[in-house]
Short mmCIF file of the C-alpha atoms (twelve columns), coordinates in Angstrom:
data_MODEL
# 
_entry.id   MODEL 
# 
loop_
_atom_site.group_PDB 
_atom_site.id 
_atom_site.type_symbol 
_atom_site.label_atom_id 
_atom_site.label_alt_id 
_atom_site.label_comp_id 
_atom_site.label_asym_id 
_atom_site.label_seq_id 
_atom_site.Cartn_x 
_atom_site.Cartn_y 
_atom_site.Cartn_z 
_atom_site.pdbx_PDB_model_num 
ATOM 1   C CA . UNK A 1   7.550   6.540   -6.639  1 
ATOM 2   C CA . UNK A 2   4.155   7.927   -5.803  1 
ATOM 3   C CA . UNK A 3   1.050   6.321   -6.847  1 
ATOM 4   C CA . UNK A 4   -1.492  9.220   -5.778  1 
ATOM 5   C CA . UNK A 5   -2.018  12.104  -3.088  1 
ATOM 6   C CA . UNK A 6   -6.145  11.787  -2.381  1 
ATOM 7   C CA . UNK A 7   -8.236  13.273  -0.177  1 
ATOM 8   C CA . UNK A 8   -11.741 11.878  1.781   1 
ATOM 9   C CA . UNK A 9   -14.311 13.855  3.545   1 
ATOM 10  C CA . UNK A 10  -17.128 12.005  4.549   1 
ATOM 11  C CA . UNK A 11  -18.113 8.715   6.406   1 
ATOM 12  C CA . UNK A 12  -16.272 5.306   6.012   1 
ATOM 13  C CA . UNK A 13  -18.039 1.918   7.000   1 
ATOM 14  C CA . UNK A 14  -17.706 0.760   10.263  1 
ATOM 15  C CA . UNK A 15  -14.863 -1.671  9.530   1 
ATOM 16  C CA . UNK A 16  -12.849 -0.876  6.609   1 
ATOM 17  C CA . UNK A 17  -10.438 -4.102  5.572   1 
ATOM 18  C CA . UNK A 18  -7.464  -3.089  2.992   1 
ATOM 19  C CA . UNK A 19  -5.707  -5.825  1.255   1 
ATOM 20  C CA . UNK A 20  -1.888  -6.387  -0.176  1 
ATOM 21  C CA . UNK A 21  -1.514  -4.245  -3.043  1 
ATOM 22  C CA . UNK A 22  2.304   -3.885  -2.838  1 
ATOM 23  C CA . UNK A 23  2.692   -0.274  -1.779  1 
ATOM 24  C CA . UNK A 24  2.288   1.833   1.275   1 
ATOM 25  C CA . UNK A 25  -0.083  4.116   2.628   1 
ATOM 26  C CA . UNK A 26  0.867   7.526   4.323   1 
ATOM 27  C CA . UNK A 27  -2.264  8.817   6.205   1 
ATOM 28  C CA . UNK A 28  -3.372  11.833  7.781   1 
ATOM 29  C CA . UNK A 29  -6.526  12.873  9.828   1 
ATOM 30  C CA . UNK A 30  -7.080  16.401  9.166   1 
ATOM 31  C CA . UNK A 31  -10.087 16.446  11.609  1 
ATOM 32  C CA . UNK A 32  -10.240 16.673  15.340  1 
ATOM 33  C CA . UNK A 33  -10.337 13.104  16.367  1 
ATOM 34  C CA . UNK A 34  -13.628 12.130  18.898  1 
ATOM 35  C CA . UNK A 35  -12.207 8.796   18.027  1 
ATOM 36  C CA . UNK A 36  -9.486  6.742   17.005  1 
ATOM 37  C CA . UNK A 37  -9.570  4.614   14.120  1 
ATOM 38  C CA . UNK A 38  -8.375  0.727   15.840  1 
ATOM 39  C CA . UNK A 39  -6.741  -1.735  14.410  1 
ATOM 40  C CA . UNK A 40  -9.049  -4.674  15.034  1 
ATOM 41  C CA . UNK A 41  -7.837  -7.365  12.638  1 
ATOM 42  C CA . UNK A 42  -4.297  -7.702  11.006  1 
ATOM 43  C CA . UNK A 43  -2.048  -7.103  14.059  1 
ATOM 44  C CA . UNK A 44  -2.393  -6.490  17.750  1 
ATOM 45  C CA . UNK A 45  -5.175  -4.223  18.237  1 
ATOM 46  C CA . UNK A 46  -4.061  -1.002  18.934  1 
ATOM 47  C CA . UNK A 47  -5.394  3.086   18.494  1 
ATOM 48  C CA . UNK A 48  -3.684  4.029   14.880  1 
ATOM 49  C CA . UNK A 49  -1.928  7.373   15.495  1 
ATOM 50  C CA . UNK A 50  -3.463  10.599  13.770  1 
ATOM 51  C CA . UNK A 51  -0.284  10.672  11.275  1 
ATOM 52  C CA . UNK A 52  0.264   6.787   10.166  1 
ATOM 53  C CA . UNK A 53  2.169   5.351   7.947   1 
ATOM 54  C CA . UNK A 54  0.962   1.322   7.316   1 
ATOM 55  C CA . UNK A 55  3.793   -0.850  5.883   1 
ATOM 56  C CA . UNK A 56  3.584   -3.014  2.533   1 
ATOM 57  C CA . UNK A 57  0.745   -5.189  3.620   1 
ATOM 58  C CA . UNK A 58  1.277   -8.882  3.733   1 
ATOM 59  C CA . UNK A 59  -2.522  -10.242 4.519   1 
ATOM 60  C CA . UNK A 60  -5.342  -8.052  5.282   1 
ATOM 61  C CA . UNK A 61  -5.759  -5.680  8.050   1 
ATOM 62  C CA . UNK A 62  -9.071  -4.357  9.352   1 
ATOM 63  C CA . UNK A 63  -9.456  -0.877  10.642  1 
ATOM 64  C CA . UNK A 64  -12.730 0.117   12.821  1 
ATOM 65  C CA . UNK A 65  -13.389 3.924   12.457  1 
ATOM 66  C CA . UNK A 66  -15.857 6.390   14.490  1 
ATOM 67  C CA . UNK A 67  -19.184 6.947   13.203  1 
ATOM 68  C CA . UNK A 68  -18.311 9.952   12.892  1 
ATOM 69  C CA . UNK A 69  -17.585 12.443  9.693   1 
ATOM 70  C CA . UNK A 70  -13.723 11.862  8.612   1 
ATOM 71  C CA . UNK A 71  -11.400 14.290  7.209   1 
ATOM 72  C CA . UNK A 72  -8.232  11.914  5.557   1 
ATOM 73  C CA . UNK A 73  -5.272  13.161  3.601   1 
ATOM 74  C CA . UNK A 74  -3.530  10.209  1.988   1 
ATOM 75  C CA . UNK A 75  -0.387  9.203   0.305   1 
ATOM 76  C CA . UNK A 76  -0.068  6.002   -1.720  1 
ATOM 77  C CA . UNK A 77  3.672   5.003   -2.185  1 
ATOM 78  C CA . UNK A 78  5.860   2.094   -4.051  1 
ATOM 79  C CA . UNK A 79  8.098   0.957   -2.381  1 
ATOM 80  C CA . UNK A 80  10.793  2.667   -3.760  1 
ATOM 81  C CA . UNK A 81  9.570   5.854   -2.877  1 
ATOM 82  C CA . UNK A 82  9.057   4.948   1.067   1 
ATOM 83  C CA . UNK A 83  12.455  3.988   0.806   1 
ATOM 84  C CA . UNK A 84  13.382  6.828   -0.716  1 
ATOM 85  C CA . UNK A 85  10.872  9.285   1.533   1 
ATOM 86  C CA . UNK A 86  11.819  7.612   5.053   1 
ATOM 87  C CA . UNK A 87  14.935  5.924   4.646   1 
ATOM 88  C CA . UNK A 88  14.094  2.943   6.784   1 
ATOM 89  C CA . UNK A 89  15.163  -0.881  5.797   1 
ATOM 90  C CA . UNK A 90  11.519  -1.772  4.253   1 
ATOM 91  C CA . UNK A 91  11.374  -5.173  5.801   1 
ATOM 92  C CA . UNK A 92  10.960  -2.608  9.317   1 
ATOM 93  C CA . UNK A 93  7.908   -1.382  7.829   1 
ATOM 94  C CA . UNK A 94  5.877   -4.577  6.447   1 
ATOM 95  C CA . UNK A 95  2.692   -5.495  7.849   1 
ATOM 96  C CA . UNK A 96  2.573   -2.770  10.233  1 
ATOM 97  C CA . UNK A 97  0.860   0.636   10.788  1 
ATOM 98  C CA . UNK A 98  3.391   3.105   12.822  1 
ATOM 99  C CA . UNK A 99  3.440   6.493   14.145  1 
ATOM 100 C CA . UNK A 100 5.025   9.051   11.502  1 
ATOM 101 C CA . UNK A 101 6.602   10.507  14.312  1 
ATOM 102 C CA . UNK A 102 8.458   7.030   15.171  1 
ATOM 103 C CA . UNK A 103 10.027  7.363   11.554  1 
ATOM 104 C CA . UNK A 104 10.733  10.987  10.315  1 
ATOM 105 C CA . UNK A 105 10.710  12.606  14.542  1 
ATOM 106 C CA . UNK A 106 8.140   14.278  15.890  1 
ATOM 107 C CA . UNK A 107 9.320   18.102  15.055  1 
ATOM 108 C CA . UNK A 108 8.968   16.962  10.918  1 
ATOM 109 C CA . UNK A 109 5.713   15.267  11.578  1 
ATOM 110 C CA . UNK A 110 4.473   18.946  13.793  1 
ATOM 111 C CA . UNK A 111 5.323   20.736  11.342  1 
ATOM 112 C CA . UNK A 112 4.034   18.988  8.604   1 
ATOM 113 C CA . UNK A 113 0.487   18.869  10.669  1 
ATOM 114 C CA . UNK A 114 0.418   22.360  11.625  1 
ATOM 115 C CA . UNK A 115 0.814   23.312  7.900   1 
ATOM 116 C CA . UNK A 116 -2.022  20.958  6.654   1 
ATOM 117 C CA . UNK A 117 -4.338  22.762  9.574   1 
ATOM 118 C CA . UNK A 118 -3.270  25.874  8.537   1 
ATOM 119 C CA . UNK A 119 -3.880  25.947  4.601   1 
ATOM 120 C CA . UNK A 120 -6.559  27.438  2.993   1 
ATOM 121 C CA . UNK A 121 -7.832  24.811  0.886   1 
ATOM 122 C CA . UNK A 122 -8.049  21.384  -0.164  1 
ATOM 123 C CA . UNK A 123 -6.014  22.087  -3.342  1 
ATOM 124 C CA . UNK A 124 -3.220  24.027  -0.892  1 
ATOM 125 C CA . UNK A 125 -2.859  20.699  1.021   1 
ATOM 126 C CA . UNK A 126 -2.223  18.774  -1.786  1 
ATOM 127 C CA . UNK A 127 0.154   21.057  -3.586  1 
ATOM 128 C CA . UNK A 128 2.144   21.004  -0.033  1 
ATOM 129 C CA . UNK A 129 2.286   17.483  0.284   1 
ATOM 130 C CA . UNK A 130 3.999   17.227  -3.150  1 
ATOM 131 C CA . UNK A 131 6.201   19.772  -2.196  1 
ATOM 132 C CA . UNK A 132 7.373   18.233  1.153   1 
ATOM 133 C CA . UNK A 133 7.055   14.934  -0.932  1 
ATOM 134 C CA . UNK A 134 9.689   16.330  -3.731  1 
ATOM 135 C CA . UNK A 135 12.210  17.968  -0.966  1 
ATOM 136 C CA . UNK A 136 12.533  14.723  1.220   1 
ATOM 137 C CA . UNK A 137 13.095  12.531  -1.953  1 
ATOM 138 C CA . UNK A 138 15.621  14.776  -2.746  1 
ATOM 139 C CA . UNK A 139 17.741  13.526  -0.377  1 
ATOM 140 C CA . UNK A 140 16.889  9.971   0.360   1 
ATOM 141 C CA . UNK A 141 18.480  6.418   -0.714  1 
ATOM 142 C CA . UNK A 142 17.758  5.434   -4.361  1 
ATOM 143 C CA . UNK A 143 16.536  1.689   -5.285  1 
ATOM 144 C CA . UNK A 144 19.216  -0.405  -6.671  1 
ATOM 145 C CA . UNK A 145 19.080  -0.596  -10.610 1 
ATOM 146 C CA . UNK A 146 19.122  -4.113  -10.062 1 
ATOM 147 C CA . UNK A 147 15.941  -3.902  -7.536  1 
ATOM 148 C CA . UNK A 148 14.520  -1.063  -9.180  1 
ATOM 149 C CA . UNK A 149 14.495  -3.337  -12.372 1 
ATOM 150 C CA . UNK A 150 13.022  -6.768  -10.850 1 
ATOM 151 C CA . UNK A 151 9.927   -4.606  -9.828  1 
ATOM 152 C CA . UNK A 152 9.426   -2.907  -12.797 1 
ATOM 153 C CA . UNK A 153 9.689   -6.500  -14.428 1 
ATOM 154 C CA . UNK A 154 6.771   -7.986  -11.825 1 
ATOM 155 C CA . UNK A 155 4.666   -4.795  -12.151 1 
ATOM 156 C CA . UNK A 156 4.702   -4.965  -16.179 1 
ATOM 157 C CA . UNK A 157 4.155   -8.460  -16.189 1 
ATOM 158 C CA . UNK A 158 1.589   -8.462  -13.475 1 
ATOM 159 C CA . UNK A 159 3.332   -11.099 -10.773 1 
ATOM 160 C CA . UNK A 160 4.069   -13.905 -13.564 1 
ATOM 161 C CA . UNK A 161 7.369   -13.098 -14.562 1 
ATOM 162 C CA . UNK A 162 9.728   -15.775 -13.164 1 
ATOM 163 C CA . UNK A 163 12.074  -14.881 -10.025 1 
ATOM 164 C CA . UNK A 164 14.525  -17.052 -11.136 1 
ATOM 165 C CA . UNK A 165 15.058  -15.241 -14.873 1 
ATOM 166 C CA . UNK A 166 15.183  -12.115 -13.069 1 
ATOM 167 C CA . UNK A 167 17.328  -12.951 -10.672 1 
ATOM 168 C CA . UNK A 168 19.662  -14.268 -13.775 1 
ATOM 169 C CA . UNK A 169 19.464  -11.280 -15.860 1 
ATOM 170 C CA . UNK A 170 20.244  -8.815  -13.504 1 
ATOM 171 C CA . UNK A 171 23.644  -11.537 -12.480 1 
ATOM 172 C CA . UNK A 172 22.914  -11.306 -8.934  1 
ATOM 173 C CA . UNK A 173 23.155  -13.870 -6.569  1 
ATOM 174 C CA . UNK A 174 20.014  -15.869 -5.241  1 
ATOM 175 C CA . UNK A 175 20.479  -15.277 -1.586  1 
ATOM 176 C CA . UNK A 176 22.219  -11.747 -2.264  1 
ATOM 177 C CA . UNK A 177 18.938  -10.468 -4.474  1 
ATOM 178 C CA . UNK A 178 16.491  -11.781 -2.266  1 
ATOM 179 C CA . UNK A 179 18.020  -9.658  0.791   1 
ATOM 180 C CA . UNK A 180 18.406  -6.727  -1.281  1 
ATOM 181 C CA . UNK A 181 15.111  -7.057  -2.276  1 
ATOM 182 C CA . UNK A 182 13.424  -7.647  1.140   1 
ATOM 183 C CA . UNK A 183 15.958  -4.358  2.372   1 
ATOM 184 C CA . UNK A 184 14.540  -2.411  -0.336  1 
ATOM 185 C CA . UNK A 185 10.877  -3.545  -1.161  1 
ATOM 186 C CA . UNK A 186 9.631   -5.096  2.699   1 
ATOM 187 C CA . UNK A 187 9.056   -9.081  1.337   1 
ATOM 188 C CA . UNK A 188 11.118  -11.376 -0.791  1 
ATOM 189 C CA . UNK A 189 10.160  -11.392 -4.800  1 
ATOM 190 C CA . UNK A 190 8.181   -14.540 -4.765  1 
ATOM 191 C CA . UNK A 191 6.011   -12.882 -2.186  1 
ATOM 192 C CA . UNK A 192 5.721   -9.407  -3.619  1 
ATOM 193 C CA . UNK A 193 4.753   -11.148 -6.925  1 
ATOM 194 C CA . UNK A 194 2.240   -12.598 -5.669  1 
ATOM 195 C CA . UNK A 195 0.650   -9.506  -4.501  1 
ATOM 196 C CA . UNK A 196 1.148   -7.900  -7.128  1 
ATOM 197 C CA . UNK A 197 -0.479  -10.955 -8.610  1 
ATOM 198 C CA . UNK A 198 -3.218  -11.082 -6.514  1 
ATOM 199 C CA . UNK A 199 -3.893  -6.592  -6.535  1 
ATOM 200 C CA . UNK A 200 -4.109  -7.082  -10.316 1 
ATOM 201 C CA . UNK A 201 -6.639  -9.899  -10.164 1 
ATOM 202 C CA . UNK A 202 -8.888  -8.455  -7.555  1 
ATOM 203 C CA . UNK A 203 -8.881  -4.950  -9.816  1 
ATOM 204 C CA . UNK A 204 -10.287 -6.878  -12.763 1 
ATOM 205 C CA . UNK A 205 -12.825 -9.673  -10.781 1 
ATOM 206 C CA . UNK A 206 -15.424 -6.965  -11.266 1 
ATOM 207 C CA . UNK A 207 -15.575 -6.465  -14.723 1 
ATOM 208 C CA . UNK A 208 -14.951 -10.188 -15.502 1 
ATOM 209 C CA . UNK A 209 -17.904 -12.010 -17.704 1 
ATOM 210 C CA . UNK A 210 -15.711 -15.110 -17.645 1 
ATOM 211 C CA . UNK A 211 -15.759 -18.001 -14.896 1 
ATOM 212 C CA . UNK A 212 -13.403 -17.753 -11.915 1 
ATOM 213 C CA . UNK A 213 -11.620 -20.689 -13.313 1 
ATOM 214 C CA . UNK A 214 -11.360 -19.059 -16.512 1 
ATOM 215 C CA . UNK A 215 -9.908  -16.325 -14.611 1 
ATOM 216 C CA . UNK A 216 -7.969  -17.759 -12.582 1 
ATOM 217 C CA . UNK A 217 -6.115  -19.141 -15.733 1 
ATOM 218 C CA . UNK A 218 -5.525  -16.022 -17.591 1 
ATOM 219 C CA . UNK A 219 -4.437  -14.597 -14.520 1 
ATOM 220 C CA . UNK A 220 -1.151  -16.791 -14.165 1 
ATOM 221 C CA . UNK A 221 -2.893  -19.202 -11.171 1 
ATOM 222 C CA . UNK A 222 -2.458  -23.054 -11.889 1 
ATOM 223 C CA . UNK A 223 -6.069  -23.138 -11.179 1 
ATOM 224 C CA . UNK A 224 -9.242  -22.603 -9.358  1 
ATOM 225 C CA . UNK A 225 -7.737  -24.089 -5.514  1 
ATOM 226 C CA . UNK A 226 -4.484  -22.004 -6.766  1 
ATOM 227 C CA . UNK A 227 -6.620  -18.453 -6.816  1 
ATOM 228 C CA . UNK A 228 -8.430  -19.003 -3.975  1 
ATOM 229 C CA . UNK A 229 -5.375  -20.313 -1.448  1 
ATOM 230 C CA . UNK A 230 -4.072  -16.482 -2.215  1 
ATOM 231 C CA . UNK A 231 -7.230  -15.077 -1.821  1 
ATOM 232 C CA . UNK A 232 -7.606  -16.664 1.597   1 
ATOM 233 C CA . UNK A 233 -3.902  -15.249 2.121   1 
ATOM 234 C CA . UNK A 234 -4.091  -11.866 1.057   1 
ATOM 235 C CA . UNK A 235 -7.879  -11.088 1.774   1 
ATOM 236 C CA . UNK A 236 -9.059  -13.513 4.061   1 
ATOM 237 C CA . UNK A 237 -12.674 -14.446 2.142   1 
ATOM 238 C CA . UNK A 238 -13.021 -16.262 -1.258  1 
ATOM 239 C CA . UNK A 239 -12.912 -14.277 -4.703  1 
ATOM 240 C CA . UNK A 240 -16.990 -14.499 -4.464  1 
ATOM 241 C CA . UNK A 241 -17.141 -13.424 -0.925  1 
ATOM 242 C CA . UNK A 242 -14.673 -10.497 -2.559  1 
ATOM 243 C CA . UNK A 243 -16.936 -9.912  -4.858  1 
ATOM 244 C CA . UNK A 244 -19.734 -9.380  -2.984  1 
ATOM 245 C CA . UNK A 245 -18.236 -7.026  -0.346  1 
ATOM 246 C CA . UNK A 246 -18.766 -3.309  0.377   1 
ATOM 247 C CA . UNK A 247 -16.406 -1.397  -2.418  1 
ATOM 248 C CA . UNK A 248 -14.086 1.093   -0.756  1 
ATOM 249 C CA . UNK A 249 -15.234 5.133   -0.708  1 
ATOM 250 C CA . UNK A 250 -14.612 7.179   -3.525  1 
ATOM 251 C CA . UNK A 251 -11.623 9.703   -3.028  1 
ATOM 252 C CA . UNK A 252 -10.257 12.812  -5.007  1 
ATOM 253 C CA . UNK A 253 -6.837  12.692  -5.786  1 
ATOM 254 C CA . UNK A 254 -3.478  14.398  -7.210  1 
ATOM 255 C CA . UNK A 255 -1.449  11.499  -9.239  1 
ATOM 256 C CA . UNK A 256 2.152   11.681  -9.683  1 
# 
């Protein structure tokens, strides 16, 4: 349900752009903000609150941060643990970065903040996040086996497995899956496939010694144009142009 707790202290680029990877982020400044990180690219532009929580991500969204130092506390989720965590239908969520205290209230998200500020160490503020992690999953909704199942499915076989198999052995309807699905995981299967698809393929691009069309093959596309129509989608630049971008900040982290 969670995918890792990290932490960041230091300075991000300019413009940081995250891409589908079929979970959710959790994010909290720990700093005094000079600034606010913006939205700039992705959805309307708008001042990201200091405790956000950014939906599964449909296409890429592009965050412009101070130039100053940044203190971050972060929470990676699948989807069945934001379901489980917040309790809202996921579809509410997808695509777009909210204020925690829109979702949980703003006496939980206080409190929460006030104990982050007020522990003695890094380590401390991870241990509490698990904790307050563990007691509110405690008491939230639980996937549906026959969800929880489909995305296990198109996580183990990386996006390729057909919909229409799983759909079959799980003996669900077409129209009934799909809105369970989209209630519990934010998109429809085909879609979160091809993230998950597409998040698997852009880990691996760097280590690759074969062609992109070789690549694109092993990696369940029909073919070159197939790759780079998602890449276009879900990143908004060309697997080279992917290739040759900044790489993301290095973070510690606690994984589940």
């Amino acid at each position: 349900m969670v995918e890792s707790i990290w932490l960041f202290d230091g300075r991000l680029s300019r413009r940081e752009r995250y891409y589908p990877t079929g979970e959710l982020d959790l994010i909290v400044r720990l700093d005094e903000p000079s600034a606010p990180f913006r939205v700039v690219e992705g959805q309307p532009a708008a001042a990201c609150p200091p405790v956000s929580l950014t939906g599964l991500l449909v296409a890429p969204l592009v965050i412009e941060t101070p130039a100053t130092r940044s203190r971050l506390l972060g929470v990676r989720l699948r989807p069945a643990g934001a379901l489980a965590l917040f309790g809202l239908p996921q579809q509410e969520l997808t695509g777009a970065a909210v204020d925690l205290h829109d979702v949980i209230g703003g006496g939980e998200t206080r409190r929460l903040t006030e104990r982050l500020a007020a522990a003695g160490s890094d380590e401390a503020r991870l241990r509490l996040v698990q904790r307050w992690i563990v007691d509110r999953l405690g008491d939230g909704p639980r996937t549906d086996p026959s969800v929880a199942y489909a995305v296990a499915e198109i996580e183990r076989t990386g996006g390729t497995t057909p919909i229409a198999g799983l759909i079959d052995r799980v003996g669900a309807s077409p129209k009934r899956f799909a809105t369970a699905f989209e209630h519990q995981v934010g998109v429809k299967p085909k879609l979160f496939s091809r993230i998950v698809r597409f998040r698997r393929l852009a880990a691996a691009l760097p280590g690759t010694e074969e062609s992109l069309s070789q690549t694109a093959l092993a990696y369940g596309y029909y073919d070159h144009s197939h790759m780079n129509a998602d890449f276009r989608e879900f990143a908004g630049v060309s697997p080279r142009s992917f290739l040759a971008a900044t790489p993301f900040p290095e973070s510690s982290s606690l994984t589940d």
